[in-house]
PDB file of N, CA and C in Angstrom:
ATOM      1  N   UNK S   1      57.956 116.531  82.873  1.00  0.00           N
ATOM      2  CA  UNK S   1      58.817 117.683  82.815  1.00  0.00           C
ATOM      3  C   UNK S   1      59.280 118.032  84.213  1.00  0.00           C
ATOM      4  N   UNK S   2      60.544 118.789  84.229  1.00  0.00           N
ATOM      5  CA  UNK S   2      60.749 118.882  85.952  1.00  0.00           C
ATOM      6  C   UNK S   2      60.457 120.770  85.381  1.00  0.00           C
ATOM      7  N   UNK S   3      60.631 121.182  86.379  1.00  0.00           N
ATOM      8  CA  UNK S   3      60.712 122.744  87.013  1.00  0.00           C
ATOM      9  C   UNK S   3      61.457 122.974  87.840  1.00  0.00           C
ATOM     10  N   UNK S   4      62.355 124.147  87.437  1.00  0.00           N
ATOM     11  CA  UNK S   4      63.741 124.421  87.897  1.00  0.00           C
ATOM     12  C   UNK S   4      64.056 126.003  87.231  1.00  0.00           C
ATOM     13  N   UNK S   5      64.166 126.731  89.122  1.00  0.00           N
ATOM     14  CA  UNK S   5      63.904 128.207  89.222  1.00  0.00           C
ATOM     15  C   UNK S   5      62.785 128.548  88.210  1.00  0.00           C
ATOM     16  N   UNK S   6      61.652 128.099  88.013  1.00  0.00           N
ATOM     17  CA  UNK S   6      60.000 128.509  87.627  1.00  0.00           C
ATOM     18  C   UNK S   6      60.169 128.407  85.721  1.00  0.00           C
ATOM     19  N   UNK S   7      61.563 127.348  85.508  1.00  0.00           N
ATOM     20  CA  UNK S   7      61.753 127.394  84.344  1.00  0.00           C
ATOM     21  C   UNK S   7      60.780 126.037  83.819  1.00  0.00           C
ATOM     22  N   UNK S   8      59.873 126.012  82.931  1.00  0.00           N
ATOM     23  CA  UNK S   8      59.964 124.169  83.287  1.00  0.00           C
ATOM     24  C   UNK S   8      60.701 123.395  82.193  1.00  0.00           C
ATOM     25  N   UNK S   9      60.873 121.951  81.713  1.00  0.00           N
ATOM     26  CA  UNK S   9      62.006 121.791  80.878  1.00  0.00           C
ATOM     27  C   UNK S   9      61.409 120.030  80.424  1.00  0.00           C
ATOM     28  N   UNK S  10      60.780 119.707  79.260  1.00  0.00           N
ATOM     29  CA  UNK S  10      60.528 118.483  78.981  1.00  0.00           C
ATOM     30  C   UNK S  10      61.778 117.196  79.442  1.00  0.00           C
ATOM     31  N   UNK S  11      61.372 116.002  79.842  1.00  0.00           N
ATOM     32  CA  UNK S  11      62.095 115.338  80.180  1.00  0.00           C
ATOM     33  C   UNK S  11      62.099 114.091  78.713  1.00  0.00           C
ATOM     34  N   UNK S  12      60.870 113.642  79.098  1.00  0.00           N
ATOM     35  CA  UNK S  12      60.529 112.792  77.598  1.00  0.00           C
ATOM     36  C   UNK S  12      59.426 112.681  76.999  1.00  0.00           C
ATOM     37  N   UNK S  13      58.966 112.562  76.091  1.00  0.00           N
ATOM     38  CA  UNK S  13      58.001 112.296  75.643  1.00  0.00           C
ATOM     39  C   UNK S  13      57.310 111.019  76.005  1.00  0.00           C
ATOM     40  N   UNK S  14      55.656 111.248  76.223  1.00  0.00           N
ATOM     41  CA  UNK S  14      55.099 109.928  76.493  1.00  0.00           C
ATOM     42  C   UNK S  14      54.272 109.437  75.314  1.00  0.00           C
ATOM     43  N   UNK S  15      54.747 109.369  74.174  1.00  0.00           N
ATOM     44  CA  UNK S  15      53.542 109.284  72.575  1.00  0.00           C
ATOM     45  C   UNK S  15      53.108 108.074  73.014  1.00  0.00           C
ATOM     46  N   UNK S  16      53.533 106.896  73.469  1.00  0.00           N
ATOM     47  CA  UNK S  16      52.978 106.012  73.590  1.00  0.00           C
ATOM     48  C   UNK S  16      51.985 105.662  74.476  1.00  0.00           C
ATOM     49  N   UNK S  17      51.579 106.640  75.255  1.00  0.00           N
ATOM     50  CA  UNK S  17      50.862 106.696  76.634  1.00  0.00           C
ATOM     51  C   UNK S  17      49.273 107.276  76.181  1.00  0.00           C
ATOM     52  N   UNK S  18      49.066 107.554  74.558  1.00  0.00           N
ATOM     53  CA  UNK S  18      48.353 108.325  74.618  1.00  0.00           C
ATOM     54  C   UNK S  18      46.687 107.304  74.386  1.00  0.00           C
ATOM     55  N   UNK S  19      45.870 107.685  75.488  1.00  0.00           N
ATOM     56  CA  UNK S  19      44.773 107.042  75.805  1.00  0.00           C
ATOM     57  C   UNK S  19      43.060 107.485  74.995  1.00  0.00           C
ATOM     58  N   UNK S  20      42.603 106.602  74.445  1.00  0.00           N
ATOM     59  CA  UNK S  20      41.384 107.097  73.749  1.00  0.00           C
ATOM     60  C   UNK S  20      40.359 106.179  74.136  1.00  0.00           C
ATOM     61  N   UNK S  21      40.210 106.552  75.248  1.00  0.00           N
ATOM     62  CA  UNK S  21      38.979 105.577  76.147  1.00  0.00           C
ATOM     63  C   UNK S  21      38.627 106.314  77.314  1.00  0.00           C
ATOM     64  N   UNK S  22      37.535 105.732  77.776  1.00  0.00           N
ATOM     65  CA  UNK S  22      37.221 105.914  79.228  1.00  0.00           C
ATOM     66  C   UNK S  22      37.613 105.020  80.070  1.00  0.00           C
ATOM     67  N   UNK S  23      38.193 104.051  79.728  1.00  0.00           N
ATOM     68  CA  UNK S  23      38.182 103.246  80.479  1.00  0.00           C
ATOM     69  C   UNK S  23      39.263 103.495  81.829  1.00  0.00           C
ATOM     70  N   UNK S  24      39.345 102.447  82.884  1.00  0.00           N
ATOM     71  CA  UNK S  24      40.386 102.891  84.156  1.00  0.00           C
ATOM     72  C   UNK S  24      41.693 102.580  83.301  1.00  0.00           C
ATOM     73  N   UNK S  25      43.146 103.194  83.667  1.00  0.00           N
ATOM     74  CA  UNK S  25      44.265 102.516  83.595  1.00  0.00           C
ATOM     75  C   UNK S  25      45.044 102.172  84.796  1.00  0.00           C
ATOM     76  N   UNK S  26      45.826 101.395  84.528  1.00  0.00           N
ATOM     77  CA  UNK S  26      46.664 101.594  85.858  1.00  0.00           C
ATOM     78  C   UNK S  26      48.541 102.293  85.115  1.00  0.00           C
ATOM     79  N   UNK S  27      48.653 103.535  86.368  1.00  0.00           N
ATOM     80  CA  UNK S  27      49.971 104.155  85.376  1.00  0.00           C
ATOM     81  C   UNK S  27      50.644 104.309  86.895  1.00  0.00           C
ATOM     82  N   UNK S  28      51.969 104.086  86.780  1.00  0.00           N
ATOM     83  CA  UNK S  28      53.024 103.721  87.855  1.00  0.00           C
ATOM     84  C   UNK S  28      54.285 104.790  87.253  1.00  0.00           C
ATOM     85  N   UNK S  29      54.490 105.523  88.266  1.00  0.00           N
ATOM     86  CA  UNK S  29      56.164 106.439  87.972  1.00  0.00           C
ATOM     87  C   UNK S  29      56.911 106.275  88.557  1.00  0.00           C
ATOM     88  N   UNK S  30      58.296 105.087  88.633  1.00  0.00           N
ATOM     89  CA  UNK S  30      59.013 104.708  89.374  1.00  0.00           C
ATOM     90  C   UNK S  30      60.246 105.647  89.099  1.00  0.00           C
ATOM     91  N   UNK S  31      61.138 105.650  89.847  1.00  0.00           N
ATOM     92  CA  UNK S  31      62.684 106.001  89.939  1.00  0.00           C
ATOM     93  C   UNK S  31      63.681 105.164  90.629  1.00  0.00           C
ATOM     94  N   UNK S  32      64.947 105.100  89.675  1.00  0.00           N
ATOM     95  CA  UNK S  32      65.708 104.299  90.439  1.00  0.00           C
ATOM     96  C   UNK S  32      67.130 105.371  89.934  1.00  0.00           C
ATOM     97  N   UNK S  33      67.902 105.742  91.594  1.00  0.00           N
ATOM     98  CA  UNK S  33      68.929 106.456  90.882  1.00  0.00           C
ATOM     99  C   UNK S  33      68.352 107.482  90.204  1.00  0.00           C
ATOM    100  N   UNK S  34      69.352 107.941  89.004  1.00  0.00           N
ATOM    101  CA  UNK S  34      68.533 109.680  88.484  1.00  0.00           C
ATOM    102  C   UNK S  34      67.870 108.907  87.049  1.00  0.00           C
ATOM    103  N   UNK S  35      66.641 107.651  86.856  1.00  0.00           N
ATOM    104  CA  UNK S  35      66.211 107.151  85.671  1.00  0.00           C
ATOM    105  C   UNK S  35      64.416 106.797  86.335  1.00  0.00           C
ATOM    106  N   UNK S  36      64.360 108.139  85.636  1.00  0.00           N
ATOM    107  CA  UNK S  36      62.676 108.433  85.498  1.00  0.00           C
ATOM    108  C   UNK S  36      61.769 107.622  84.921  1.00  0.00           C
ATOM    109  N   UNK S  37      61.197 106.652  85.054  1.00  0.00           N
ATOM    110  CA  UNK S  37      59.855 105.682  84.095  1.00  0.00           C
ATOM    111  C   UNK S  37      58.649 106.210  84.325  1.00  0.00           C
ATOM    112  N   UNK S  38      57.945 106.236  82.967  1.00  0.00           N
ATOM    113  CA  UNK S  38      56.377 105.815  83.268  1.00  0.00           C
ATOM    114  C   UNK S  38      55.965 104.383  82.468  1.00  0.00           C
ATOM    115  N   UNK S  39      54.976 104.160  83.520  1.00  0.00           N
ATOM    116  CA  UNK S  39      54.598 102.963  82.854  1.00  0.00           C
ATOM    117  C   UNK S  39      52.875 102.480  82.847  1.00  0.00           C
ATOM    118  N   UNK S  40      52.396 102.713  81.591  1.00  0.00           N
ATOM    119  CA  UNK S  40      50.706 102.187  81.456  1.00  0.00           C
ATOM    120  C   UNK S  40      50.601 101.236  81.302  1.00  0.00           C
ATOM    121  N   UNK S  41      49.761 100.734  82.154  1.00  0.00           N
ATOM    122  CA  UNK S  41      49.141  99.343  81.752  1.00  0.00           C
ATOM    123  C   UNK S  41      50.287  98.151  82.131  1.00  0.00           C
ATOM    124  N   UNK S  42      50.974  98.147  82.594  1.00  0.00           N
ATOM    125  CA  UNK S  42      52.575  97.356  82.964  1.00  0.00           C
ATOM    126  C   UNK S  42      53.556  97.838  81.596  1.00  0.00           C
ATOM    127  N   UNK S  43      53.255  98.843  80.994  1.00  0.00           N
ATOM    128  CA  UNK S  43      54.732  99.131  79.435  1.00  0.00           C
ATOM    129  C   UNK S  43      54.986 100.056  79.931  1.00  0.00           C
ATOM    130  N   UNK S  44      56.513 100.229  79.882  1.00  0.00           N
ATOM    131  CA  UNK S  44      57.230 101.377  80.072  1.00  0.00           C
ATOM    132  C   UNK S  44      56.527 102.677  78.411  1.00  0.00           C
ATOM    133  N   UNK S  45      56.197 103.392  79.257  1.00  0.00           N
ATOM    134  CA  UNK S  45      55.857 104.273  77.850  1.00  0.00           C
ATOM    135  C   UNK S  45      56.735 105.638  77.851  1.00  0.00           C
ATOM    136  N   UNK S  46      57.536 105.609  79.024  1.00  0.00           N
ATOM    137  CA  UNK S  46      58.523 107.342  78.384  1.00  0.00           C
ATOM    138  C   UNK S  46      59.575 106.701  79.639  1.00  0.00           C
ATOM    139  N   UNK S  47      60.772 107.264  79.168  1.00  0.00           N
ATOM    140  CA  UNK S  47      61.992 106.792  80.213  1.00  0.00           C
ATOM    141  C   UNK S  47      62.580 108.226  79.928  1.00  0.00           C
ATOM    142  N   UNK S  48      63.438 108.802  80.975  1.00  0.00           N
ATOM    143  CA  UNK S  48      64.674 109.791  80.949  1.00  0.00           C
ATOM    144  C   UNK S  48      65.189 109.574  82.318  1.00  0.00           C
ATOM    145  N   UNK S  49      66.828 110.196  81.901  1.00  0.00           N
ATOM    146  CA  UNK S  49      67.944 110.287  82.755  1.00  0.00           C
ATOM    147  C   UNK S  49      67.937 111.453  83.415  1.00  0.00           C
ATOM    148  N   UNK S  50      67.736 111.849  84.628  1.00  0.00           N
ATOM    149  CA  UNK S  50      67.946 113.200  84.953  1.00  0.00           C
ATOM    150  C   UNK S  50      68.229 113.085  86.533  1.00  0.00           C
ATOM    151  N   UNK S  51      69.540 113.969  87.043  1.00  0.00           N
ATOM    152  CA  UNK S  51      69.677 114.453  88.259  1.00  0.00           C
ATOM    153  C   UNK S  51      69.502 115.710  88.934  1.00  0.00           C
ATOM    154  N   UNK S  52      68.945 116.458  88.291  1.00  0.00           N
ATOM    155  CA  UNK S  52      68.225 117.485  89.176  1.00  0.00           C
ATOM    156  C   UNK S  52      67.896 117.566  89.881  1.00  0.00           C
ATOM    157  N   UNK S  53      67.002 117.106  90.298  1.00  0.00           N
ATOM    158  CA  UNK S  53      66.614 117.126  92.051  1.00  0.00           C
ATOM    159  C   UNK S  53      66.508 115.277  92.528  1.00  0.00           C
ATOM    160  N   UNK S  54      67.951 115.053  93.476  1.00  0.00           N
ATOM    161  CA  UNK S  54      67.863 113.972  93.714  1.00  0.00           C
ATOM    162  C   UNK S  54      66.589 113.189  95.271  1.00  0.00           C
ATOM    163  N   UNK S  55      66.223 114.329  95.095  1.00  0.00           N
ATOM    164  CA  UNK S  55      64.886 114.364  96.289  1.00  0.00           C
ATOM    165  C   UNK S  55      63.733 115.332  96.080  1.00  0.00           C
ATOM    166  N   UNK S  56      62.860 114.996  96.422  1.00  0.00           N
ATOM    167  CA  UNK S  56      61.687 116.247  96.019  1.00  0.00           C
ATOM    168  C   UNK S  56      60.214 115.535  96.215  1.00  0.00           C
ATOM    169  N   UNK S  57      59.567 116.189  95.438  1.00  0.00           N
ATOM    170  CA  UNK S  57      57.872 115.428  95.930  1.00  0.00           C
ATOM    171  C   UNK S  57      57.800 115.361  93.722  1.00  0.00           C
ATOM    172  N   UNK S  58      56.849 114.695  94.171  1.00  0.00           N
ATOM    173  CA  UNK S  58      56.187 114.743  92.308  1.00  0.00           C
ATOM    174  C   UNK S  58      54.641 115.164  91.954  1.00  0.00           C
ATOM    175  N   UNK S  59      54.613 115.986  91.081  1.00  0.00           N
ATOM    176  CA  UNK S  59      53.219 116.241  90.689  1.00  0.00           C
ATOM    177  C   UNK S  59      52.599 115.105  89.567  1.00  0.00           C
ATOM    178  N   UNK S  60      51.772 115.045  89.408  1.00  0.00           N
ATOM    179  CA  UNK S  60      50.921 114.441  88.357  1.00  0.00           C
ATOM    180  C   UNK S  60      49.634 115.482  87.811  1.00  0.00           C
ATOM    181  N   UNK S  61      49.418 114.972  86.322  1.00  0.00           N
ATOM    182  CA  UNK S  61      48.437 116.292  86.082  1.00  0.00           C
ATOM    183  C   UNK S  61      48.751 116.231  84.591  1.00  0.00           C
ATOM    184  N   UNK S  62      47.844 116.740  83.416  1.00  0.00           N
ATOM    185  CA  UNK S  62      47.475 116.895  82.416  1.00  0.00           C
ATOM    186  C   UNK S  62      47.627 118.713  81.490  1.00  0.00           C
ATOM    187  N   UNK S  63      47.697 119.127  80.799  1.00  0.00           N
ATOM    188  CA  UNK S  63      47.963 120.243  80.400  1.00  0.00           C
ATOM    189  C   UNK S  63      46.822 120.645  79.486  1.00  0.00           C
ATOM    190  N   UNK S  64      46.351 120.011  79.187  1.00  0.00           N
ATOM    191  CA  UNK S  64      44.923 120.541  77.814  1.00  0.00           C
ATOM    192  C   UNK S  64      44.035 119.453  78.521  1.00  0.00           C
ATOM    193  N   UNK S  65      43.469 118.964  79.603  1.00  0.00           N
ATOM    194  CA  UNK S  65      42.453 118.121  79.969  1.00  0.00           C
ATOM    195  C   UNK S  65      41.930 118.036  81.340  1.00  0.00           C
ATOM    196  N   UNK S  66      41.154 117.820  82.192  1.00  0.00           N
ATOM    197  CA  UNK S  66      40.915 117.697  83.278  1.00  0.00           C
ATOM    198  C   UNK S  66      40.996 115.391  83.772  1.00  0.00           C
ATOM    199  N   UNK S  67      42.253 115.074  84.386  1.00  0.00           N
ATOM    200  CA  UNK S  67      41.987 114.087  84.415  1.00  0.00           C
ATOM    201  C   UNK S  67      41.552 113.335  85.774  1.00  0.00           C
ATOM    202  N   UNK S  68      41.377 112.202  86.019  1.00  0.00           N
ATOM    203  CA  UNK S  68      40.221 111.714  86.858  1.00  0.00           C
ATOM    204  C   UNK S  68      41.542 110.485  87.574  1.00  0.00           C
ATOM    205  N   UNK S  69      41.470 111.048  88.934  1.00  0.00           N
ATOM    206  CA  UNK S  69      42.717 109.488  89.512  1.00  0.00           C
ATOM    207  C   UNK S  69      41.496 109.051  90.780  1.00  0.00           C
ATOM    208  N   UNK S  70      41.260 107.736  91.152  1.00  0.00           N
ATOM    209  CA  UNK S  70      41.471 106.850  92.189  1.00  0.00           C
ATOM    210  C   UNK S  70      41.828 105.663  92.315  1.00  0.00           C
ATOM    211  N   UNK S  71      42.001 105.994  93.785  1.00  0.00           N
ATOM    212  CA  UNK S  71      43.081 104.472  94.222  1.00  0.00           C
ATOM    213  C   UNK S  71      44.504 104.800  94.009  1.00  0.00           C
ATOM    214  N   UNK S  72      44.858 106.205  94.283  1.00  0.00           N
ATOM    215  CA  UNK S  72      46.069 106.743  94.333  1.00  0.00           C
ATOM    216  C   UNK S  72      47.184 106.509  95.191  1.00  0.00           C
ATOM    217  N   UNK S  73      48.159 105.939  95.547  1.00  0.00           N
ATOM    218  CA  UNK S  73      49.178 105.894  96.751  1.00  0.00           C
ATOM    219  C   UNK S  73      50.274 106.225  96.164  1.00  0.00           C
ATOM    220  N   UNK S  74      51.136 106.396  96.519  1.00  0.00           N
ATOM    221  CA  UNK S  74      52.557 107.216  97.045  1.00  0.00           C
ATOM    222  C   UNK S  74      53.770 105.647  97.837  1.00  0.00           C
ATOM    223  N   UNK S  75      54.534 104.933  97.422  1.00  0.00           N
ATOM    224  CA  UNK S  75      55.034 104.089  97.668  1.00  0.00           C
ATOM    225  C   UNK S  75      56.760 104.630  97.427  1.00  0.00           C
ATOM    226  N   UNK S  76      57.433 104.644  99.176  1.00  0.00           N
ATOM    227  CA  UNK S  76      59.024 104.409  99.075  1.00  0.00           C
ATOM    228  C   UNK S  76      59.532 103.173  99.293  1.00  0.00           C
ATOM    229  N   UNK S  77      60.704 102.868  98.244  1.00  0.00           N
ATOM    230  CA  UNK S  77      61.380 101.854  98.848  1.00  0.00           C
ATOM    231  C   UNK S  77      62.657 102.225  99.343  1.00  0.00           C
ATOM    232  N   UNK S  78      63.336 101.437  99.897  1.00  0.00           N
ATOM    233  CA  UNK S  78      64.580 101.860 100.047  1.00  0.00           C
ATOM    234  C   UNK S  78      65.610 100.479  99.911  1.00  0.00           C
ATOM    235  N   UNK S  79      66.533 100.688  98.669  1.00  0.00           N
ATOM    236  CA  UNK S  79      66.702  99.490  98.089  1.00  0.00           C
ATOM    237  C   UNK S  79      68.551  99.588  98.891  1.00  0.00           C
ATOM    238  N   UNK S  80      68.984  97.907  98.939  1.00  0.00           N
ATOM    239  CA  UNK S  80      70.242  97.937  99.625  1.00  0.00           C
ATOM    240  C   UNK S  80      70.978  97.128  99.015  1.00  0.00           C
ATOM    241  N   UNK S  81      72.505  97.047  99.016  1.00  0.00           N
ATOM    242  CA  UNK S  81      73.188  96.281  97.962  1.00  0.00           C
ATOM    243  C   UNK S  81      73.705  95.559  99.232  1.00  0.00           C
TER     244      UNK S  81
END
Protein backbone atom coordinates (compact mmCIF):
# COMPACT_ATOMS: atom_id res chain seq x y z
CA UNK A 1 0.00 0.00 0.00
CA UNK A 2 1.53 3.53 -0.46
CA UNK A 3 0.52 6.52 2.00
CA UNK A 4 -0.33 9.74 0.70
CA UNK A 5 -1.13 12.94 2.99
CA UNK A 6 -1.63 10.10 6.08
CA UNK A 7 -4.25 8.59 3.65
CA UNK A 8 -3.09 4.99 3.02
CA UNK A 9 -4.44 3.31 -0.29
CA UNK A 10 -4.02 -0.62 -1.31
CA UNK A 11 -1.87 -1.09 -4.30
CA UNK A 12 -2.37 -4.97 -4.88
CA UNK A 13 -3.11 -7.74 -3.39
CA UNK A 14 -0.50 -10.39 -2.41
CA UNK A 15 -3.06 -13.78 -2.00
CA UNK A 16 -0.46 -15.61 -3.40
CA UNK A 17 2.27 -14.70 -0.96
CA UNK A 18 0.43 -16.15 1.77
CA UNK A 19 2.95 -18.30 3.98
CA UNK A 20 2.07 -21.26 6.47
CA UNK A 21 5.42 -22.26 7.74
CA UNK A 22 8.26 -21.35 9.68
CA UNK A 23 10.38 -21.82 7.47
CA UNK A 24 13.06 -18.83 5.92
CA UNK A 25 11.80 -17.23 2.56
CA UNK A 26 13.53 -15.25 0.36
CA UNK A 27 11.03 -12.06 -0.78
CA UNK A 28 12.54 -9.30 -3.18
CA UNK A 29 10.50 -5.78 -4.04
CA UNK A 30 11.81 -4.54 -7.17
CA UNK A 31 10.71 -1.38 -9.25
CA UNK A 32 11.21 -0.51 -12.61
CA UNK A 33 9.70 2.88 -13.82
CA UNK A 34 6.21 3.40 -11.85
CA UNK A 35 5.70 -1.01 -11.84
CA UNK A 36 5.82 -2.25 -8.29
CA UNK A 37 6.72 -6.32 -7.86
CA UNK A 38 6.84 -8.61 -5.11
CA UNK A 39 8.35 -11.62 -5.45
CA UNK A 40 8.55 -15.02 -2.99
CA UNK A 41 10.59 -17.53 -3.42
CA UNK A 42 11.72 -16.22 -7.19
CA UNK A 43 7.36 -15.82 -8.24
CA UNK A 44 6.15 -12.67 -8.81
CA UNK A 45 3.22 -12.81 -6.24
CA UNK A 46 1.48 -9.10 -6.46
CA UNK A 47 2.40 -6.53 -9.33
CA UNK A 48 0.86 -2.75 -9.58
CA UNK A 49 1.29 0.35 -11.67
CA UNK A 50 1.69 3.38 -9.68
CA UNK A 51 3.38 6.93 -9.93
CA UNK A 52 3.02 8.53 -6.86
CA UNK A 53 6.00 8.97 -5.47
CA UNK A 54 8.62 8.57 -8.16
CA UNK A 55 11.32 8.57 -5.27
CA UNK A 56 10.98 7.84 -1.64
CA UNK A 57 12.27 5.16 0.89
CA UNK A 58 10.02 1.83 1.41
CA UNK A 59 8.68 0.25 4.47
CA UNK A 60 8.21 -3.42 4.95
CA UNK A 61 6.03 -4.86 7.77
CA UNK A 62 2.92 -7.00 8.48
CA UNK A 63 -0.53 -5.70 9.87
CA UNK A 64 -2.07 -8.60 12.16
CA UNK A 65 1.54 -10.33 12.92
CA UNK A 66 4.90 -9.66 14.26
CA UNK A 67 7.35 -10.73 11.38
CA UNK A 68 11.00 -11.89 11.64
CA UNK A 69 13.68 -10.47 8.63
CA UNK A 70 17.52 -11.38 8.34
CA UNK A 71 19.98 -10.89 5.88
CA UNK A 72 18.20 -7.74 4.88
CA UNK A 73 19.85 -5.24 2.18
CA UNK A 74 18.59 -2.37 0.32
CA UNK A 75 20.02 -2.64 -3.45
CA UNK A 76 20.03 0.54 -6.26
CA UNK A 77 20.51 0.10 -9.68
CA UNK A 78 20.69 2.53 -12.08
CA UNK A 79 19.69 1.15 -15.40
CA UNK A 80 20.85 2.96 -18.97
CA UNK A 81 19.53 2.65 -22.48
Amino acid sequence: RVVEHGVPRALARADGALVRDDAWHDVVFRTTGGVLEMLLDGRVVASAADATFPTGRVGVGRLDDRPFFRQTTATTYEVGF
